[in-house]
PDB file of C-alpha atoms in Angstrom:
ATOM      1  CA  MET A  15      86.276 116.198 139.272  1.00 92.00           C
ATOM      2  CA  GLU A  16      86.036 118.253 141.730  1.00 94.00           C
ATOM      3  CA  ILE A  17      83.736 121.268 142.674  1.00 95.00           C
ATOM      4  CA  ILE A  18      85.249 124.233 142.536  1.00 94.00           C
ATOM      5  CA  ARG A  19      82.991 126.661 143.117  1.00 95.00           C
ATOM      6  CA  TYR A  20      79.665 126.315 144.824  1.00 95.00           C
ATOM      7  CA  ALA A  21      76.890 129.398 145.183  1.00 96.00           C
ATOM      8  CA  SER A  22      73.896 126.978 145.396  1.00 95.00           C
ATOM      9  CA  CYS A  23      72.536 123.651 144.932  1.00 93.00           C
ATOM     10  CA  ASN A  24      71.890 124.757 141.099  1.00 95.00           C
ATOM     11  CA  ASP A  25      74.781 126.470 140.899  1.00 95.00           C
ATOM     12  CA  ILE A  26      78.358 124.712 140.870  1.00 94.00           C
ATOM     13  CA  THR A  27      81.261 124.609 138.508  1.00 95.00           C
ATOM     14  CA  VAL A  28      83.213 121.547 138.708  1.00 95.00           C
ATOM     15  CA  LYS A  29      86.821 120.979 137.793  1.00 95.00           C
ATOM     16  CA  PHE A  30      88.137 117.535 135.882  1.00 95.00           C
ATOM     17  CA  LEU A  31      91.292 116.471 138.157  1.00 94.00           C
ATOM     18  CA  ASP A  32      92.961 115.496 134.435  1.00 92.00           C
ATOM     19  CA  GLY A  33      95.785 116.722 132.221  1.00 89.00           C
ATOM     20  CA  TYR A  34      93.270 119.207 130.118  1.00 91.00           C
ATOM     21  CA  GLY A  35      91.662 120.805 133.681  1.00 93.00           C
ATOM     22  CA  PHE A  36      88.590 121.104 131.644  1.00 93.00           C
ATOM     23  CA  GLU A  37      85.333 123.559 133.899  1.00 94.00           C
ATOM     24  CA  LYS A  38      81.735 123.519 133.621  1.00 94.00           C
ATOM     25  CA  ASP A  39      79.195 124.743 135.659  1.00 95.00           C
ATOM     26  CA  SER A  40      76.037 122.576 136.323  1.00 95.00           C
ATOM     27  CA  THR A  41      73.953 121.509 139.315  1.00 95.00           C
ATOM     28  CA  TYR A  42      74.763 119.762 142.438  1.00 95.00           C
ATOM     29  CA  THR A  43      72.632 116.888 141.133  1.00 95.00           C
ATOM     30  CA  ASN A  44      74.326 116.417 137.958  1.00 94.00           C
ATOM     31  CA  PHE A  45      77.776 115.876 139.826  1.00 94.00           C
ATOM     32  CA  LYS A  46      76.302 113.264 142.541  1.00 92.00           C
ATOM     33  CA  ASN A  47      74.780 111.274 139.578  1.00 93.00           C
ATOM     34  CA  GLY A  48      77.649 111.966 137.777  1.00 90.00           C
ATOM     35  CA  GLY A  49      75.613 113.271 134.615  1.00 92.00           C
ATOM     36  CA  ILE A  50      78.565 116.204 133.866  1.00 93.00           C
ATOM     37  CA  ARG A  51      80.524 114.908 130.593  1.00 94.00           C
ATOM     38  CA  ASN A  52      84.552 115.448 130.441  1.00 95.00           C
ATOM     39  CA  PRO A  53      84.861 116.354 126.571  1.00 95.00           C
ATOM     40  CA  TYR A  54      88.351 114.711 126.877  1.00 95.00           C
ATOM     41  CA  ASP A  55      87.207 111.344 127.935  1.00 95.00           C
ATOM     42  CA  LYS A  56      87.880 108.938 124.885  1.00 95.00           C
ATOM     43  CA  THR A  57      83.974 107.959 124.156  1.00 94.00           C
ATOM     44  CA  VAL A  58      84.250 107.798 120.662  1.00 96.00           C
ATOM     45  CA  LEU A  59      85.382 103.608 119.953  1.00 96.00           C
ATOM     46  CA  ASP A  60      87.724 104.171 122.614  1.00 95.00           C
ATOM     47  CA  MET A  61      90.128 105.915 121.349  1.00 96.00           C
ATOM     48  CA  GLY A  62      88.668 109.376 120.260  1.00 97.00           C
ATOM     49  CA  TYR A  63      87.168 112.254 122.495  1.00 97.00           C
ATOM     50  CA  LEU A  64      85.438 115.411 121.337  1.00 97.00           C
ATOM     51  CA  GLY A  65      87.150 117.972 122.593  1.00 96.00           C
ATOM     52  CA  VAL A  66      85.986 121.546 122.951  1.00 95.00           C
ATOM     53  CA  GLY A  67      85.624 124.009 119.916  1.00 95.00           C
ATOM     54  CA  LYS A  68      83.223 124.926 117.550  1.00 96.00           C
ATOM     55  CA  TYR A  69      83.182 122.197 115.592  1.00 96.00           C
ATOM     56  CA  LEU A  70      79.706 119.989 115.840  1.00 95.00           C
ATOM     57  CA  THR A  71      79.085 116.270 114.853  1.00 96.00           C
ATOM     58  CA  GLN A  72      75.966 116.891 113.198  1.00 94.00           C
ATOM     59  CA  ASP A  73      75.040 119.179 110.385  1.00 91.00           C
ATOM     60  CA  GLU A  74      72.267 121.441 110.687  1.00 89.00           C
ATOM     61  CA  THR A  75      70.217 118.632 108.927  1.00 91.00           C
ATOM     62  CA  GLY A  76      70.749 117.019 111.723  1.00 90.00           C
ATOM     63  CA  GLU A  77      72.841 114.615 110.079  1.00 94.00           C
ATOM     64  CA  ASN A  78      76.715 113.243 111.186  1.00 95.00           C
ATOM     65  CA  SER A  79      78.676 115.771 109.758  1.00 95.00           C
ATOM     66  CA  ARG A  80      81.105 115.364 106.916  1.00 94.00           C
ATOM     67  CA  GLU A  81      83.980 115.721 109.200  1.00 96.00           C
ATOM     68  CA  TYR A  82      82.871 113.795 111.832  1.00 97.00           C
ATOM     69  CA  MET A  83      82.219 110.870 109.876  1.00 97.00           C
ATOM     70  CA  CYS A  84      85.601 111.029 107.895  1.00 97.00           C
ATOM     71  CA  TRP A  85      87.381 111.217 111.531  1.00 98.00           C
ATOM     72  CA  LYS A  86      85.194 108.575 112.705  1.00 97.00           C
ATOM     73  CA  HIS A  87      85.682 105.712 110.146  1.00 97.00           C
ATOM     74  CA  MET A  88      89.733 107.111 110.246  1.00 97.00           C
ATOM     75  CA  ILE A  89      89.457 105.351 114.183  1.00 98.00           C
ATOM     76  CA  GLU A  90      87.539 102.777 112.870  1.00 97.00           C
ATOM     77  CA  ARG A  91      90.527 101.417 110.198  1.00 95.00           C
ATOM     78  CA  CYS A  92      92.922 101.954 112.768  1.00 96.00           C
ATOM     79  CA  TYR A  93      92.293 100.395 116.009  1.00 97.00           C
ATOM     80  CA  VAL A  94      88.393  98.637 116.156  1.00 96.00           C
ATOM     81  CA  GLU A  95      89.650  94.999 116.532  1.00 94.00           C
ATOM     82  CA  LYS A  96      85.803  93.955 115.297  1.00 93.00           C
ATOM     83  CA  HIS A  97      86.090  96.037 111.970  1.00 90.00           C
ATOM     84  CA  ALA A  98      89.829  94.017 111.565  1.00 91.00           C
ATOM     85  CA  ASP A  99      88.731  91.884 108.555  1.00 90.00           C
ATOM     86  CA  ILE A 100      87.164  94.291 106.685  1.00 89.00           C
ATOM     87  CA  HIS A 101      90.497  97.206 107.264  1.00 90.00           C
ATOM     88  CA  GLN A 102      93.236  94.601 107.089  1.00 87.00           C
ATOM     89  CA  ALA A 103      95.783  97.040 105.147  1.00 87.00           C
ATOM     90  CA  TYR A 104      95.014  98.986 108.521  1.00 93.00           C
ATOM     91  CA  TYR A 105      94.200  97.305 111.413  1.00 93.00           C
ATOM     92  CA  GLY A 106      97.099  96.792 113.528  1.00 91.00           C
ATOM     93  CA  ILE A 107      99.314  98.244 110.815  1.00 93.00           C
ATOM     94  CA  CYS A 108      98.465 102.538 110.779  1.00 96.00           C
ATOM     95  CA  SER A 109      98.291 104.521 113.718  1.00 97.00           C
ATOM     96  CA  ILE A 110      96.637 108.157 114.526  1.00 98.00           C
ATOM     97  CA  CYS A 111      98.627 111.067 115.462  1.00 98.00           C
ATOM     98  CA  ASP A 112      97.498 112.577 119.052  1.00 97.00           C
ATOM     99  CA  GLU A 113      96.206 115.364 117.972  1.00 97.00           C
ATOM    100  CA  TRP A 114      94.183 114.137 115.732  1.00 98.00           C
ATOM    101  CA  LEU A 115      92.303 112.439 118.566  1.00 98.00           C
ATOM    102  CA  ASN A 116      90.928 115.103 119.618  1.00 98.00           C
ATOM    103  CA  PHE A 117      88.053 115.861 116.670  1.00 98.00           C
ATOM    104  CA  GLN A 118      88.079 119.399 117.357  1.00 98.00           C
ATOM    105  CA  VAL A 119      91.919 119.479 115.770  1.00 98.00           C
ATOM    106  CA  PHE A 120      90.916 117.367 113.471  1.00 98.00           C
ATOM    107  CA  SER A 121      87.903 119.393 112.185  1.00 98.00           C
ATOM    108  CA  GLU A 122      89.982 122.362 111.571  1.00 98.00           C
ATOM    109  CA  TRP A 123      92.564 120.734 109.356  1.00 98.00           C
ATOM    110  CA  TYR A 124      89.640 119.391 107.375  1.00 98.00           C
ATOM    111  CA  GLU A 125      87.887 122.868 106.745  1.00 97.00           C
ATOM    112  CA  GLN A 126      91.114 124.565 106.078  1.00 97.00           C
ATOM    113  CA  ASN A 127      91.495 121.752 103.102  1.00 97.00           C
ATOM    114  CA  LYS A 128      88.229 120.558 102.229  1.00 96.00           C
ATOM    115  CA  TYR A 129      87.352 121.861  98.440  1.00 94.00           C
ATOM    116  CA  GLU A 130      83.896 122.382  96.416  1.00 91.00           C
ATOM    117  CA  CYS A 131      83.606 119.102  94.537  1.00 90.00           C
ATOM    118  CA  GLU A 132      80.690 116.415  93.312  1.00 85.00           C
ATOM    119  CA  GLY A 133      81.023 113.877  95.578  1.00 85.00           C
ATOM    120  CA  ARG A 134      82.723 112.227  98.281  1.00 90.00           C
ATOM    121  CA  LEU A 135      86.203 114.004  99.576  1.00 95.00           C
ATOM    122  CA  HIS A 136      88.386 110.756 100.537  1.00 96.00           C
ATOM    123  CA  LEU A 137      90.757 111.383 103.722  1.00 97.00           C
ATOM    124  CA  ASP A 138      94.382 110.251 101.584  1.00 96.00           C
ATOM    125  CA  LYS A 139      97.847 109.042 103.885  1.00 96.00           C
ATOM    126  CA  ASP A 140      99.955 107.385 100.610  1.00 93.00           C
ATOM    127  CA  ILE A 141      99.978 109.807  98.114  1.00 95.00           C
ATOM    128  CA  LEU A 142     101.786 112.871  99.606  1.00 95.00           C
ATOM    129  CA  ILE A 143     104.317 110.298 101.211  1.00 94.00           C
ATOM    130  CA  ALA A 144     103.882 106.600  99.814  1.00 90.00           C
ATOM    131  CA  GLY A 145     103.865 104.268 102.140  1.00 88.00           C
ATOM    132  CA  ASN A 146     103.172 105.944 104.701  1.00 94.00           C
ATOM    133  CA  LYS A 147     101.036 104.539 108.023  1.00 94.00           C
ATOM    134  CA  VAL A 148     100.481 107.665 110.028  1.00 97.00           C
ATOM    135  CA  TYR A 149      97.679 109.870 109.515  1.00 98.00           C
ATOM    136  CA  SER A 150      98.334 113.328 110.900  1.00 98.00           C
ATOM    137  CA  PRO A 151      97.972 116.873 109.488  1.00 98.00           C
ATOM    138  CA  SER A 152     101.863 116.975 107.784  1.00 97.00           C
ATOM    139  CA  THR A 153     101.160 113.463 105.935  1.00 97.00           C
ATOM    140  CA  CYS A 154      97.456 113.645 104.786  1.00 98.00           C
ATOM    141  CA  LEU A 155      95.279 114.827 101.979  1.00 97.00           C
ATOM    142  CA  LEU A 156      91.930 115.414 101.000  1.00 98.00           C
ATOM    143  CA  VAL A 157      90.944 113.739  97.859  1.00 97.00           C
ATOM    144  CA  LEU A 158      88.133 113.133  95.350  1.00 95.00           C
ATOM    145  CA  GLN A 159      86.718 109.705  95.720  1.00 94.00           C
ATOM    146  CA  ARG A 160      87.352 109.007  91.528  1.00 93.00           C
ATOM    147  CA  LEU A 161      90.915 110.189  91.698  1.00 94.00           C
ATOM    148  CA  ASN A 162      91.447 108.401  95.329  1.00 94.00           C
ATOM    149  CA  MET A 163      89.920 104.975  93.636  1.00 93.00           C
ATOM    150  CA  LEU A 164      92.681 105.160  91.153  1.00 94.00           C
ATOM    151  CA  PHE A 165      95.560 104.675  94.148  1.00 93.00           C
ATOM    152  CA  MET A 166      93.160 101.859  95.626  1.00 89.00           C
ATOM    153  CA  ASN A 167      95.231  98.652  96.000  1.00 88.00           C
ATOM    154  CA  LYS A 168      93.124  95.769  98.024  1.00 87.00           C
ATOM    155  CA  PRO A 169      94.917  93.777  99.955  1.00 85.00           C
ATOM    156  CA  ASN A 170      95.316  89.971  98.647  1.00 86.00           C
ATOM    157  CA  ASN A 171      96.616  86.888  99.415  1.00 87.00           C
ATOM    158  CA  ARG A 172      98.690  86.039  96.368  1.00 89.00           C
ATOM    159  CA  GLY A 173     101.898  87.796  97.745  1.00 89.00           C
ATOM    160  CA  LEU A 174     101.846  89.528  93.982  1.00 93.00           C
ATOM    161  CA  PRO A 175     100.248  93.091  93.760  1.00 94.00           C
ATOM    162  CA  ASN A 176      96.722  93.197  92.267  1.00 93.00           C
ATOM    163  CA  GLY A 177      96.840  92.885  87.889  1.00 93.00           C
ATOM    164  CA  ILE A 178     100.218  91.102  88.057  1.00 95.00           C
ATOM    165  CA  ILE A 179      99.975  87.326  87.379  1.00 94.00           C
ATOM    166  CA  GLN A 180     102.201  84.756  87.223  1.00 93.00           C
ATOM    167  CA  TYR A 181     102.649  82.384  84.447  1.00 88.00           C
ATOM    168  CA  LYS A 182     105.838  80.234  83.463  1.00 82.00           C
ATOM    169  CA  SER A 183     106.510  82.176  80.866  1.00 84.00           C
ATOM    170  CA  GLY A 184     106.237  85.651  83.477  1.00 94.00           C
ATOM    171  CA  TYR A 185     104.085  87.579  85.052  1.00 95.00           C
ATOM    172  CA  LEU A 186     101.021  88.925  83.133  1.00 95.00           C
ATOM    173  CA  ALA A 187     100.558  92.609  84.105  1.00 96.00           C
ATOM    174  CA  LYS A 188      96.960  93.476  83.372  1.00 95.00           C
ATOM    175  CA  TYR A 189      95.218  97.410  84.010  1.00 94.00           C
ATOM    176  CA  GLY A 190      92.079  98.624  83.324  1.00 90.00           C
ATOM    177  CA  GLY A 191      90.666  94.788  81.974  1.00 89.00           C
ATOM    178  CA  LYS A 192      93.597  94.929  79.151  1.00 94.00           C
ATOM    179  CA  ASP A 193      96.500  92.922  79.011  1.00 95.00           C
ATOM    180  CA  ILE A 194      99.733  95.184  78.879  1.00 95.00           C
ATOM    181  CA  GLY A 195     102.333  92.463  78.493  1.00 94.00           C
ATOM    182  CA  THR A 196     104.327  89.381  79.913  1.00 95.00           C
ATOM    183  CA  TYR A 197     107.377  90.487  81.730  1.00 96.00           C
ATOM    184  CA  PRO A 198     110.514  87.705  82.517  1.00 95.00           C
ATOM    185  CA  THR A 199     110.229  89.230  86.759  1.00 94.00           C
ATOM    186  CA  VAL A 200     107.451  90.560  89.004  1.00 94.00           C
ATOM    187  CA  GLU A 201     109.244  93.819  89.004  1.00 95.00           C
ATOM    188  CA  ILE A 202     109.397  94.423  85.298  1.00 96.00           C
ATOM    189  CA  ALA A 203     105.726  93.883  85.523  1.00 96.00           C
ATOM    190  CA  TYR A 204     104.360  96.112  87.673  1.00 95.00           C
ATOM    191  CA  HIS A 205     107.095  98.850  86.549  1.00 97.00           C
ATOM    192  CA  GLU A 206     104.919  98.672  83.170  1.00 96.00           C
ATOM    193  CA  GLN A 207     101.712  98.360  84.588  1.00 96.00           C
ATOM    194  CA  THR A 208     101.928 101.113  86.679  1.00 96.00           C
ATOM    195  CA  LYS A 209     103.584 103.304  84.223  1.00 96.00           C
ATOM    196  CA  ARG A 210      99.953 102.932  82.294  1.00 96.00           C
ATOM    197  CA  LYS A 211      98.410 103.827  85.975  1.00 96.00           C
ATOM    198  CA  LYS A 212     100.171 106.673  86.521  1.00 97.00           C
ATOM    199  CA  GLU A 213      99.158 108.295  83.099  1.00 96.00           C
ATOM    200  CA  GLU A 214      95.541 107.253  83.769  1.00 96.00           C
ATOM    201  CA  ILE A 215      95.416 109.286  87.272  1.00 97.00           C
ATOM    202  CA  ILE A 216      97.334 112.351  85.445  1.00 97.00           C
ATOM    203  CA  ARG A 217      94.706 112.210  82.707  1.00 97.00           C
ATOM    204  CA  VAL A 218      91.600 112.666  85.294  1.00 96.00           C
ATOM    205  CA  ALA A 219      93.594 115.045  87.445  1.00 97.00           C
ATOM    206  CA  ASN A 220      94.062 117.306  84.643  1.00 97.00           C
ATOM    207  CA  GLU A 221      90.243 117.020  84.097  1.00 95.00           C
ATOM    208  CA  MET A 222      90.132 118.454  87.497  1.00 94.00           C
ATOM    209  CA  ARG A 223      92.628 120.394  87.720  1.00 95.00           C
ATOM    210  CA  GLU A 224      90.393 123.713  87.814  1.00 94.00           C
ATOM    211  CA  ILE A 225      88.915 122.261  91.275  1.00 95.00           C
ATOM    212  CA  LEU A 226      92.011 120.376  92.928  1.00 96.00           C
ATOM    213  CA  PRO A 227      94.032 122.951  95.184  1.00 96.00           C
ATOM    214  CA  ASP A 228      97.754 123.202  94.323  1.00 97.00           C
ATOM    215  CA  LYS A 229      98.661 120.711  97.103  1.00 96.00           C
ATOM    216  CA  VAL A 230      96.408 118.049  96.233  1.00 97.00           C
ATOM    217  CA  TYR A 231      97.308 118.167  92.056  1.00 97.00           C
ATOM    218  CA  ASN A 232     100.943 118.045  92.560  1.00 97.00           C
ATOM    219  CA  ALA A 233     101.076 115.758  95.164  1.00 97.00           C
ATOM    220  CA  ILE A 234      99.313 113.499  92.374  1.00 96.00           C
ATOM    221  CA  LEU A 235     102.005 114.407  89.862  1.00 96.00           C
ATOM    222  CA  ALA A 236     104.522 113.964  91.945  1.00 96.00           C
ATOM    223  CA  TYR A 237     103.534 110.442  93.475  1.00 96.00           C
ATOM    224  CA  LYS A 238     106.060 107.763  92.400  1.00 95.00           C
ATOM    225  CA  PHE A 239     104.524 103.806  92.713  1.00 95.00           C
ATOM    226  CA  ASP A 240     107.398 101.550  94.296  1.00 94.00           C
ATOM    227  CA  ILE A 241     107.013  97.992  94.565  1.00 94.00           C
ATOM    228  CA  LYS A 242     108.098  98.032  97.814  1.00 91.00           C
ATOM    229  CA  ASN A 243     105.682  99.763  99.063  1.00 90.00           C
ATOM    230  CA  ASP A 244     102.770  97.509  97.641  1.00 90.00           C
ATOM    231  CA  LYS A 245     101.137  96.031 100.644  1.00 87.00           C
ATOM    232  CA  ASN A 246     100.879  91.978  98.702  1.00 89.00           C
ATOM    233  CA  TYR A 247     104.186  92.044  97.300  1.00 90.00           C
ATOM    234  CA  ARG A 248     106.135  89.590  98.487  1.00 87.00           C
ATOM    235  CA  PRO A 249     109.605  89.367  97.108  1.00 82.00           C
ATOM    236  CA  LEU A 250     110.815  85.979  95.975  1.00 70.00           C
ATOM    237  CA  VAL A 251     113.281  84.803  98.222  1.00 57.00           C
ATOM    238  CA  ALA A 252     116.381  82.472  96.690  1.00 51.00           C
TER     239      ALA A 252
END
């Protein structure tokens, strides 16, 4: 940064020499000691920056705000190596669009898309576009925790979708702790299992219809399970 205005040692203006050119009034002592912070420095998990705007990282109670925690966890899932084991389906696989690395931009989207509900809102990147790997305004939704958990698909090391078990006679499909049936191929078993899963998702979505925004509700209805997008599926090689 450089001093672009000097009225006295207690009244200066500095400008940061990056692509943003942020200007700030301060004192010469702060300038000399490096005490003036650039809101565009990537200070959050070495990837995100707070930016300049009305959105704060804390709410009126002094706790981290919901939008800040949502934003920070998104960055953690995608880019923090020490948590790679916890976020196996995200780290090194998923990314965040450049504009959402700015907390102000993400928070504005969050405020425009949040809605009143009991419980938490989850940031989802897969319902609008199945198999999507990029967090962005055009690919994400805020989804009620109860609904989003129905889409959850934890990584496993079996090479088969969760709820599909291989037997000599074929592949057993299970959902909700109940057997659906045994089928000759994993693809058929997956189809039957996800058909049952989709019925349950729609049932819950209809229960919550009054509070769900049309964009969220319609995306849930339109969602199609495809085994090719299942993170655990490994097709057999002849």
